[in-house]
Short mmCIF file of C-alpha atoms and ligand atoms in Angstrom, two decimals:
data_model
loop_
_atom_site.label_atom_id
_atom_site.label_comp_id
_atom_site.label_asym_id
_atom_site.label_seq_id
_atom_site.Cartn_x
_atom_site.Cartn_y
_atom_site.Cartn_z
CA MET A 1 80.81 95.05 93.17
CA GLU A 2 82.10 98.52 92.55
CA LYS A 3 85.35 100.20 91.58
CA PHE A 4 86.72 103.73 91.31
CA VAL A 5 87.67 105.08 87.91
CA ILE A 6 90.14 107.96 88.19
CA ASN A 7 91.25 110.24 85.39
CA GLY A 8 94.57 111.82 86.23
CA PRO A 9 96.60 113.75 86.76
CA CYS A 10 94.86 116.43 88.79
CA SER A 11 95.76 119.11 91.27
CA LEU A 12 93.75 119.30 94.51
CA ASN A 13 92.79 122.80 95.61
CA GLY A 14 90.30 124.19 98.10
CA GLU A 15 89.03 123.20 101.52
CA VAL A 16 88.05 119.87 102.99
CA ASN A 17 86.25 119.07 106.26
CA ILE A 18 87.60 116.14 108.19
CA SER A 19 85.17 113.63 109.73
CA GLY A 20 85.22 112.03 113.18
CA ALA A 21 87.93 109.45 113.83
CA LYS A 22 87.10 105.88 112.82
CA ASN A 23 89.40 104.37 115.41
CA ALA A 24 87.89 106.47 118.19
CA ALA A 25 84.29 105.79 117.13
CA VAL A 26 84.78 102.01 117.01
CA ALA A 27 85.92 102.14 120.66
CA VAL A 28 83.58 104.80 122.08
CA LEU A 29 80.42 103.09 120.78
CA PRO A 30 81.19 99.73 122.50
CA ALA A 31 82.12 101.74 125.61
CA ALA A 32 78.50 102.95 125.64
CA LEU A 33 77.56 99.36 126.61
CA ILE A 34 79.17 99.91 130.00
CA VAL A 35 77.17 103.07 130.59
CA ASN A 36 73.87 101.20 130.87
CA GLY A 37 71.92 104.33 129.94
CA ILE A 38 71.63 106.77 127.06
CA SER A 39 74.71 108.23 125.38
CA ARG A 40 74.60 110.80 122.62
CA VAL A 41 77.66 110.62 120.41
CA GLU A 42 78.36 113.38 117.89
CA ASN A 43 80.80 113.54 114.98
CA VAL A 44 80.50 109.79 114.37
CA PRO A 45 81.79 109.07 110.85
CA ASP A 46 79.21 107.49 108.56
CA ILE A 47 81.42 104.65 107.33
CA LYS A 48 81.01 100.91 106.87
CA ASP A 49 82.88 99.90 110.06
CA VAL A 50 80.63 102.12 112.17
CA ARG A 51 77.46 100.89 110.43
CA VAL A 52 78.48 97.29 111.13
CA LEU A 53 79.22 98.13 114.76
CA LEU A 54 75.88 99.89 115.27
CA ASP A 55 74.20 96.82 113.82
CA ILE A 56 76.08 94.62 116.30
CA LEU A 57 75.05 96.86 119.22
CA SER A 58 71.40 96.73 118.06
CA LYS A 59 71.52 92.95 117.86
CA LEU A 60 72.86 92.86 121.43
CA GLY A 61 69.74 94.79 122.47
CA ALA A 62 70.81 98.45 122.28
CA LYS A 63 68.34 100.97 120.88
CA ILE A 64 70.22 102.98 118.27
CA THR A 65 68.76 106.10 116.72
CA LYS A 66 70.42 108.67 114.51
CA GLU A 67 69.66 112.37 114.90
CA ASP A 68 71.48 113.01 111.64
CA ASP A 69 74.17 111.24 109.59
CA ASN A 70 76.80 111.81 112.29
CA THR A 71 74.92 111.89 115.60
CA VAL A 72 74.09 108.60 117.27
CA ILE A 73 71.87 108.09 120.30
CA CYS A 74 72.75 104.82 121.93
CA ASP A 75 70.39 103.51 124.61
CA THR A 76 71.97 100.45 126.19
CA ARG A 77 69.57 99.98 129.10
CA GLU A 78 67.99 96.88 127.63
CA VAL A 79 71.12 95.12 126.46
CA ASN A 80 70.97 91.66 127.98
CA CYS A 81 73.21 89.64 125.69
CA TRP A 82 76.95 89.14 126.13
CA LYS A 83 77.47 86.92 123.10
CA ALA A 84 78.57 88.23 119.72
CA PRO A 85 78.80 85.29 117.31
CA TYR A 86 80.84 85.11 114.09
CA GLU A 87 78.00 86.11 111.74
CA LEU A 88 77.68 89.34 113.68
CA VAL A 89 81.32 90.33 113.98
CA LYS A 90 83.00 88.76 110.94
CA SER A 91 83.42 92.03 109.04
CA MET A 92 84.40 94.05 112.09
CA ARG A 93 88.12 94.08 112.88
CA ALA A 94 87.70 96.04 116.09
CA SER A 95 85.13 93.61 117.51
CA TYR A 96 87.65 92.91 120.28
CA TYR A 97 86.41 96.05 122.08
CA LEU A 98 83.19 94.16 122.77
CA LEU A 99 85.23 91.91 125.09
CA GLY A 100 86.30 94.68 127.46
CA ALA A 101 82.90 96.38 127.31
CA LEU A 102 80.83 93.23 127.87
CA ILE A 103 82.90 91.96 130.80
CA ALA A 104 82.66 95.40 132.40
CA ARG A 105 78.88 95.28 131.99
CA PHE A 106 78.06 91.58 132.56
CA GLY A 107 81.17 89.95 134.02
CA LYS A 108 81.23 87.64 131.01
CA ALA A 109 81.62 87.78 127.26
CA GLU A 110 81.67 85.46 124.27
CA VAL A 111 82.92 87.18 121.17
CA SER A 112 84.03 85.58 117.96
CA LEU A 113 87.02 87.32 116.46
CA PRO A 114 87.99 87.77 112.83
CA GLY A 115 91.30 85.98 112.22
CA GLY A 116 94.20 87.43 110.26
CA CYS A 117 93.76 90.77 108.62
CA ASP A 118 94.64 92.14 105.24
CA PHE A 119 98.14 93.01 106.35
CA GLY A 120 98.96 90.07 108.56
CA PHE A 121 98.23 88.39 111.84
CA ARG A 122 96.64 90.60 114.51
CA PRO A 123 97.23 89.00 117.90
CA ILE A 124 95.28 89.88 121.07
CA ASP A 125 97.59 88.19 123.58
CA GLN A 126 98.18 91.49 125.43
CA HIS A 127 94.43 92.04 125.81
CA ILE A 128 94.07 88.52 127.22
CA LYS A 129 97.09 88.88 129.52
CA GLY A 130 95.50 92.00 131.01
CA PHE A 131 92.04 90.45 131.46
CA GLU A 132 93.66 87.48 133.22
CA ALA A 133 95.68 89.77 135.48
CA MET A 134 92.34 91.29 136.51
CA GLY A 135 91.08 87.88 137.56
CA ALA A 136 89.24 86.79 134.41
CA THR A 137 89.36 83.29 132.95
CA VAL A 138 89.85 83.36 129.20
CA GLU A 139 89.37 80.44 126.82
CA ILE A 140 89.39 80.34 123.06
CA GLU A 141 87.12 77.67 121.60
CA HIS A 142 86.04 77.28 117.99
CA GLY A 143 87.27 80.79 117.21
CA ILE A 144 85.27 82.30 120.06
CA VAL A 145 86.93 84.12 122.94
CA LYS A 146 85.03 83.19 126.10
CA ILE A 147 85.67 85.25 129.20
CA ASP A 148 84.39 84.62 132.67
CA ALA A 149 85.05 87.60 134.87
CA SER A 150 82.47 87.49 137.63
CA GLU A 151 84.72 89.63 139.83
CA LEU A 152 87.16 91.88 138.02
CA LYS A 153 89.87 93.20 140.31
CA GLY A 154 92.25 96.07 139.68
CA ALA A 155 95.74 94.96 138.62
CA GLN A 156 99.10 96.32 137.53
CA ILE A 157 99.60 95.40 133.86
CA TYR A 158 102.73 96.04 131.81
CA LEU A 159 102.09 95.75 128.07
CA ASP A 160 104.93 93.91 126.29
CA VAL A 161 104.15 95.85 123.11
CA VAL A 162 102.56 99.27 122.80
CA SER A 163 99.06 98.31 121.68
CA VAL A 164 96.19 100.71 121.06
CA GLY A 165 93.66 97.89 121.15
CA ALA A 166 94.95 96.35 124.39
CA THR A 167 95.22 99.75 126.11
CA ILE A 168 91.62 100.68 125.29
CA ASN A 169 90.22 97.21 125.99
CA LEU A 170 91.86 97.05 129.42
CA MET A 171 90.66 100.54 130.20
CA LEU A 172 87.10 99.43 129.36
CA ALA A 173 87.40 96.33 131.54
CA ALA A 174 88.90 98.26 134.46
CA VAL A 175 86.32 101.03 134.66
CA LYS A 176 84.07 99.11 137.06
CA ALA A 177 86.63 96.66 138.48
CA LYS A 178 87.27 96.57 142.22
CA GLY A 179 90.24 98.77 143.10
CA GLN A 180 92.85 100.41 140.93
CA THR A 181 94.23 99.19 137.60
CA ILE A 182 97.51 100.53 136.28
CA ILE A 183 98.34 100.01 132.60
CA GLU A 184 102.02 100.58 131.95
CA ASN A 185 103.62 101.03 128.53
CA SER A 186 100.17 102.02 127.32
CA ALA A 187 99.46 103.48 123.89
CA LYS A 188 99.29 107.29 123.74
CA GLU A 189 97.12 107.68 120.62
CA PRO A 190 94.53 110.51 120.68
CA HIS A 191 91.75 107.94 120.43
CA VAL A 192 92.87 106.39 123.75
CA VAL A 193 92.33 109.84 125.29
CA ASP A 194 88.99 110.20 123.51
CA VAL A 195 87.66 106.96 124.99
CA ALA A 196 88.92 107.96 128.46
CA ASN A 197 87.21 111.36 128.12
CA PHE A 198 83.94 109.68 127.13
CA LEU A 199 84.08 107.29 130.09
CA ASN A 200 85.16 109.99 132.58
CA ALA A 201 82.25 112.18 131.49
CA MET A 202 79.98 109.24 132.41
CA GLY A 203 81.52 108.95 135.87
CA ALA A 204 84.63 106.80 135.36
CA ASN A 205 87.90 107.64 137.11
CA ILE A 206 90.69 107.34 134.51
CA ARG A 207 93.88 109.38 134.79
CA GLY A 208 96.93 109.51 132.58
CA ALA A 209 95.35 108.65 129.22
CA GLY A 210 97.68 110.03 126.56
CA THR A 211 100.77 109.10 128.62
CA ASP A 212 102.38 105.68 128.97
CA VAL A 213 100.89 105.03 132.41
CA ILE A 214 97.12 105.00 132.79
CA LYS A 215 95.51 104.63 136.21
CA ILE A 216 91.90 103.58 136.50
CA LYS A 217 90.05 103.52 139.81
CA GLY A 218 87.02 101.28 139.53
CA VAL A 219 83.62 102.89 140.18
CA ASP A 220 80.29 101.20 140.96
CA HIS A 221 78.34 102.54 138.05
CA LEU A 222 78.48 104.94 135.12
CA LYS A 223 75.66 107.39 134.51
CA GLY A 224 73.98 107.90 131.14
CA GLY A 225 72.61 111.09 129.67
CA GLY A 226 75.87 112.60 128.47
CA THR A 227 76.98 113.87 125.08
CA HIS A 228 80.39 113.19 123.60
CA SER A 229 81.89 114.42 120.36
CA ILE A 230 84.36 112.11 118.59
CA ILE A 231 87.77 113.68 117.86
CA PRO A 232 88.71 114.47 114.24
CA ASP A 233 90.25 111.66 112.23
CA MET A 234 94.00 112.28 112.12
CA ILE A 235 94.50 109.59 109.49
CA GLU A 236 91.87 111.03 107.17
CA ALA A 237 93.43 114.48 107.74
CA GLY A 238 96.88 113.08 106.99
CA THR A 239 95.62 111.39 103.84
CA PHE A 240 94.34 114.73 102.50
CA MET A 241 97.52 116.55 103.55
CA ILE A 242 99.67 114.05 101.66
CA ALA A 243 97.30 114.12 98.67
CA ALA A 244 97.59 117.93 98.50
CA ALA A 245 101.38 117.68 98.42
CA ALA A 246 101.42 114.81 95.91
CA THR A 247 99.06 116.50 93.45
CA LYS A 248 100.94 119.82 93.47
CA GLY A 249 97.93 121.31 95.19
CA ASP A 250 96.96 123.80 97.86
CA VAL A 251 94.43 122.44 100.36
CA VAL A 252 93.06 123.66 103.68
CA VAL A 253 92.36 120.61 105.85
CA LYS A 254 89.69 121.77 108.30
CA ASN A 255 88.17 120.62 111.59
CA ILE A 256 91.33 118.94 112.88
CA ILE A 257 93.64 119.08 115.89
CA PRO A 258 96.96 120.22 114.34
CA LYS A 259 98.92 118.83 117.33
CA HIS A 260 97.84 115.31 116.29
CA MET A 261 99.48 115.87 112.90
CA GLU A 262 102.95 116.88 114.17
CA SER A 263 104.93 113.86 112.93
CA LEU A 264 103.47 114.20 109.42
CA THR A 265 103.79 117.99 109.38
CA ALA A 266 107.49 117.69 110.29
CA LYS A 267 108.12 115.20 107.48
CA LEU A 268 106.22 117.25 104.90
CA ILE A 269 108.29 120.32 105.80
CA GLU A 270 111.45 118.20 105.48
CA MET A 271 110.23 117.24 102.00
CA GLY A 272 109.95 120.91 101.00
CA VAL A 273 106.18 121.22 101.39
CA THR A 274 104.75 124.41 102.95
CA VAL A 275 102.54 123.66 105.95
CA ILE A 276 100.64 126.46 107.68
CA GLU A 277 98.98 125.61 110.98
CA ASP A 278 96.15 127.41 112.72
CA GLU A 279 93.92 126.50 115.64
CA ASP A 280 91.77 123.91 113.90
CA PHE A 281 93.08 123.67 110.36
CA ILE A 282 96.26 123.07 108.41
CA ARG A 283 96.94 124.44 104.93
CA VAL A 284 99.26 122.38 102.76
CA ILE A 285 100.89 123.99 99.73
CA SER A 286 103.06 121.70 97.63
CA GLY A 287 106.64 122.66 96.91
CA LYS A 288 108.16 122.74 93.41
CA LYS A 289 110.09 119.57 94.17
CA VAL A 290 109.69 116.85 96.77
CA LYS A 291 112.89 116.09 98.71
CA ASN A 292 113.68 112.49 99.60
CA VAL A 293 113.41 111.56 103.30
CA ASN A 294 113.60 108.52 105.54
CA ILE A 295 110.60 107.59 107.65
CA MET A 296 110.00 105.05 110.39
CA THR A 297 106.47 104.33 111.52
CA LEU A 298 106.01 104.12 115.28
CA PRO A 299 103.22 104.28 117.86
CA TYR A 300 101.92 107.82 118.53
CA PRO A 301 103.46 110.42 118.65
CA GLY A 302 105.64 108.73 116.01
CA PHE A 303 104.80 108.69 112.31
CA PRO A 304 101.54 106.68 111.97
CA THR A 305 101.64 103.31 110.25
CA ASP A 306 98.17 104.16 108.91
CA LEU A 307 99.73 106.89 106.72
CA GLN A 308 102.59 104.72 105.49
CA PRO A 309 101.08 103.59 102.13
CA GLN A 310 99.90 107.12 101.32
CA VAL A 311 103.30 108.72 101.99
CA THR A 312 104.94 106.11 99.77
CA VAL A 313 103.03 107.59 96.82
CA LEU A 314 104.44 111.02 97.66
CA LEU A 315 107.99 109.70 98.09
CA ASN A 316 107.72 108.09 94.69
CA MET A 317 107.81 111.65 93.35
CA ALA A 318 110.81 112.73 95.46
CA GLU A 319 114.21 113.53 94.02
CA GLY A 320 116.42 110.64 95.11
CA VAL A 321 116.05 107.56 97.25
CA SER A 322 113.84 107.41 100.36
CA THR A 323 113.32 104.62 102.86
CA ILE A 324 110.31 103.68 104.93
CA THR A 325 110.76 101.35 107.88
CA GLU A 326 107.53 99.85 109.19
CA GLY A 327 107.83 99.78 112.96
CA VAL A 328 104.34 98.61 113.92
CA TRP A 329 103.08 95.80 111.68
CA ASP A 330 105.03 92.79 110.36
CA SER A 331 103.78 93.01 106.84
CA ARG A 332 102.30 96.21 105.48
CA PHE A 333 103.85 96.59 102.04
CA GLN A 334 101.60 94.30 99.94
CA TYR A 335 100.41 97.35 98.03
CA ALA A 336 103.93 97.99 96.70
CA ASP A 337 103.40 95.51 93.84
CA GLU A 338 100.30 97.42 92.78
CA LEU A 339 102.22 100.72 92.75
CA LYS A 340 105.03 99.09 90.76
CA ARG A 341 102.48 98.28 88.06
CA MET A 342 101.92 102.03 87.76
CA GLY A 343 105.66 102.67 87.33
CA ALA A 344 106.86 103.11 90.93
CA LYS A 345 110.33 101.81 91.79
CA ILE A 346 110.00 100.23 95.23
CA LYS A 347 112.10 97.46 96.71
CA VAL A 348 110.73 95.81 99.82
CA GLU A 349 112.84 93.76 102.18
CA GLY A 350 111.01 92.65 105.29
CA ARG A 351 109.89 95.76 107.12
CA ILE A 352 111.87 98.19 104.94
CA ALA A 353 110.85 99.71 101.62
CA VAL A 354 113.37 101.57 99.48
CA ILE A 355 111.74 104.01 97.07
CA ASP A 356 113.70 105.28 94.12
CA GLY A 357 111.87 108.52 93.39
CA ALA A 358 111.34 110.96 90.53
CA ASN A 359 108.92 108.62 88.80
CA VAL A 360 105.98 109.60 86.67
CA LEU A 361 103.19 107.13 87.34
CA SER A 362 100.89 105.93 84.60
CA GLY A 363 97.28 104.89 85.18
CA ALA A 364 96.58 101.17 85.46
CA PRO A 365 94.03 98.77 86.95
CA VAL A 366 95.07 98.22 90.58
CA LYS A 367 93.44 96.80 93.67
CA ALA A 368 93.10 98.04 97.23
CA THR A 369 94.82 95.47 99.45
CA ASP A 370 93.54 97.08 102.66
CA LEU A 371 91.95 100.34 103.83
CA ARG A 372 95.00 102.62 103.86
CA ALA A 373 96.59 100.92 100.86
CA GLY A 374 93.29 101.60 99.08
CA ALA A 375 93.59 105.32 99.88
CA ALA A 376 97.15 105.19 98.52
CA MET A 377 95.93 103.61 95.26
CA VAL A 378 93.40 106.40 94.83
CA MET A 379 96.15 108.94 95.47
CA ALA A 380 98.38 107.22 92.93
CA GLY A 381 95.49 107.48 90.45
CA LEU A 382 95.23 111.22 91.13
CA VAL A 383 98.90 111.81 90.25
CA ALA A 384 99.18 109.25 87.42
CA LYS A 385 98.77 110.08 83.75
CA GLY A 386 95.65 108.51 82.28
CA ARG A 387 92.97 106.20 83.65
CA THR A 388 93.36 104.24 86.88
CA GLU A 389 90.81 101.72 88.07
CA VAL A 390 90.85 100.80 91.74
CA THR A 391 89.01 97.60 92.66
CA ASN A 392 88.29 96.12 96.12
CA ILE A 393 87.00 99.52 97.22
CA LYS A 394 85.00 97.90 100.01
CA TYR A 395 88.14 98.46 102.08
CA ILE A 396 88.09 102.20 101.44
CA ASP A 397 84.37 102.38 102.29
CA ARG A 398 85.20 100.83 105.69
CA GLY A 399 87.06 103.89 106.87
CA TYR A 400 86.73 107.07 104.78
CA GLU A 401 83.49 109.06 104.87
CA ASN A 402 82.50 110.48 101.46
CA PHE A 403 86.04 109.99 100.17
CA VAL A 404 85.20 110.42 96.51
CA GLN A 405 82.86 113.38 97.09
CA LYS A 406 85.52 115.16 99.15
CA LEU A 407 88.27 114.55 96.58
CA ASN A 408 86.07 115.55 93.64
CA ALA A 409 85.12 118.79 95.41
CA LEU A 410 88.87 119.56 95.49
CA GLY A 411 89.24 118.96 91.75
CA ALA A 412 89.67 115.20 91.34
CA ASP A 413 87.89 113.25 88.61
CA ILE A 414 86.75 110.02 90.25
CA THR A 415 83.66 107.99 89.48
CA ARG A 416 82.29 105.03 91.39
CA VAL A 417 81.05 102.46 88.89
CA SER A 418 79.84 98.90 89.04
CA THR A 419 82.59 96.41 88.12
CA ASP A 420 80.19 94.95 85.56
CA ASP A 421 80.30 98.20 83.53
N1 EPU B 501 100.13 93.37 119.21
C1 EPU B 501 100.52 92.24 119.88
N2 EPU B 501 99.66 91.71 120.80
C2 EPU B 501 98.47 92.27 121.10
C3 EPU B 501 98.07 93.44 120.41
C4 EPU B 501 98.94 93.98 119.47
O1 EPU B 501 101.60 91.69 119.63
O2 EPU B 501 97.75 91.74 121.96
C5 EPU B 501 101.05 93.97 118.22
C6 EPU B 501 100.46 93.97 116.81
O3 EPU B 501 100.72 92.76 116.14
C7 EPU B 501 101.15 95.16 116.19
C8 EPU B 501 101.34 96.12 117.35
O4 EPU B 501 101.21 95.33 118.54
O5 EPU B 501 102.41 94.76 115.71
C9 EPU B 501 100.35 97.27 117.42
O6 EPU B 501 99.02 96.77 117.39
P1 EPU B 501 97.79 97.56 118.05
O7 EPU B 501 97.15 96.66 119.05
O8 EPU B 501 98.24 98.90 118.46
O9 EPU B 501 96.81 97.69 116.81
P2 EPU B 501 95.25 97.65 116.84
O10 EPU B 501 94.74 98.25 118.10
O11 EPU B 501 94.75 96.29 116.49
C10 EPU B 501 94.88 100.00 115.85
C11 EPU B 501 94.19 100.58 114.65
C12 EPU B 501 94.96 100.26 113.38
C13 EPU B 501 96.38 100.80 113.52
C14 EPU B 501 97.04 100.27 114.78
C15 EPU B 501 98.40 100.87 115.05
C16 EPU B 501 91.90 100.43 115.39
C17 EPU B 501 90.56 99.83 115.22
N3 EPU B 501 92.85 100.00 114.58
O12 EPU B 501 94.90 98.60 115.64
O13 EPU B 501 94.29 100.97 112.36
O14 EPU B 501 97.16 100.41 112.40
O15 EPU B 501 96.20 100.55 115.92
O16 EPU B 501 98.31 102.25 115.14
O17 EPU B 501 92.10 101.31 116.22
C18 EPU B 501 93.45 101.37 110.21
O18 EPU B 501 92.75 102.25 110.71
O19 EPU B 501 93.60 101.20 108.98
C19 EPU B 501 94.16 100.44 111.10
C20 EPU B 501 94.63 99.27 110.71
#
């Protein structure tokens, strides 16, 4: 096993290139199964979650080749298997996208799903409700979701909660269904739009992605041969923006869509940080002091839950008391105890964290409790005095491409070492 050793404090300065979005890539690649042809996907982040997914697609019969680290050619013409057992999907949280993709392709699917996640239970009842509305029969046996959907029919589906996963999964299932499917109260995240753009380029008829009503007219087949480029990762971009502010730095975050960053940009400005936007980059220059603010995480275009742990580290430095209300997940503050060991003053009650700021953190051994919490621990190590060791870094490897290389190029001092050292 490996850990990160961080010598702090440091100030991040310079430019960083943002990779393709993890949460778009893990949906677009399964969508290639529906294409039944060759898809060329560019700007695919080279991260653990994507490597696991490409392995799953290969085992289902897809021919995967890589033109370079970030360009994947996915030939799904010979896929003939609709079963993804536990051994294949156990380390892949987003394996649920295989359900929508496989029923669109084969009219049936058997996919084992990982259970709870590192920050609580992750239900898929809204995905199932939608599949059933489209005429599928869904059973869960021995941890395997079995779907029989020999004839998927368009349906009107109202999501009880705004769910990114359910929105994308139902879009995948509906692409070749008979008639029109309408998903109401759908998620508006940029990766929903990215998947719709990929499918439309292959011949699908999806309108309204990015709004809360998506209409999908089923088509007979999708054509291969197209190229799609994954959108930039707004969470990686946000992580670097927050890190620049927290380390009293000055960083140009490149290859992004600034519009996707609006909720964070607004909060950083409220905190006294200077944010300069251009067409495809944002420059973040830290202020002398960080002002306390209140934040509530919400589905897009609200403040992203996936930046909540990272912004907590920044608010720990603010003058005064800040609050963060988690509006998406039931339990996403496990990392607070780790930060407290470094000197943070955080009180968590249910979905609300109260952060008493103006604290100087001191380096300590801490663990990553999930992917984004792991990024927050690294950030805490960058601002803390002395040596911080972050263990459980497998979580960070799941979702950030070349995280340490990118941070070190900006002036961080981080080494990846074996935990035996
Ligand atoms: N929910 C239900 N029923 C469902 C589905 C969701 O009650 O059938 C609830 C969840 O419990 C949660 C809320 O709805 O309270 C939102 O869940 P959503 O389905 O939107 O989450 P997801 O699709 O499973 C994606 C990202 C997460 C991100 C959330 C919210 C991927 C692969 N994952 O998860 O990203 O936190 O949306 O934005 O796209 C991460 O990247 O670190 C990460 C966890």
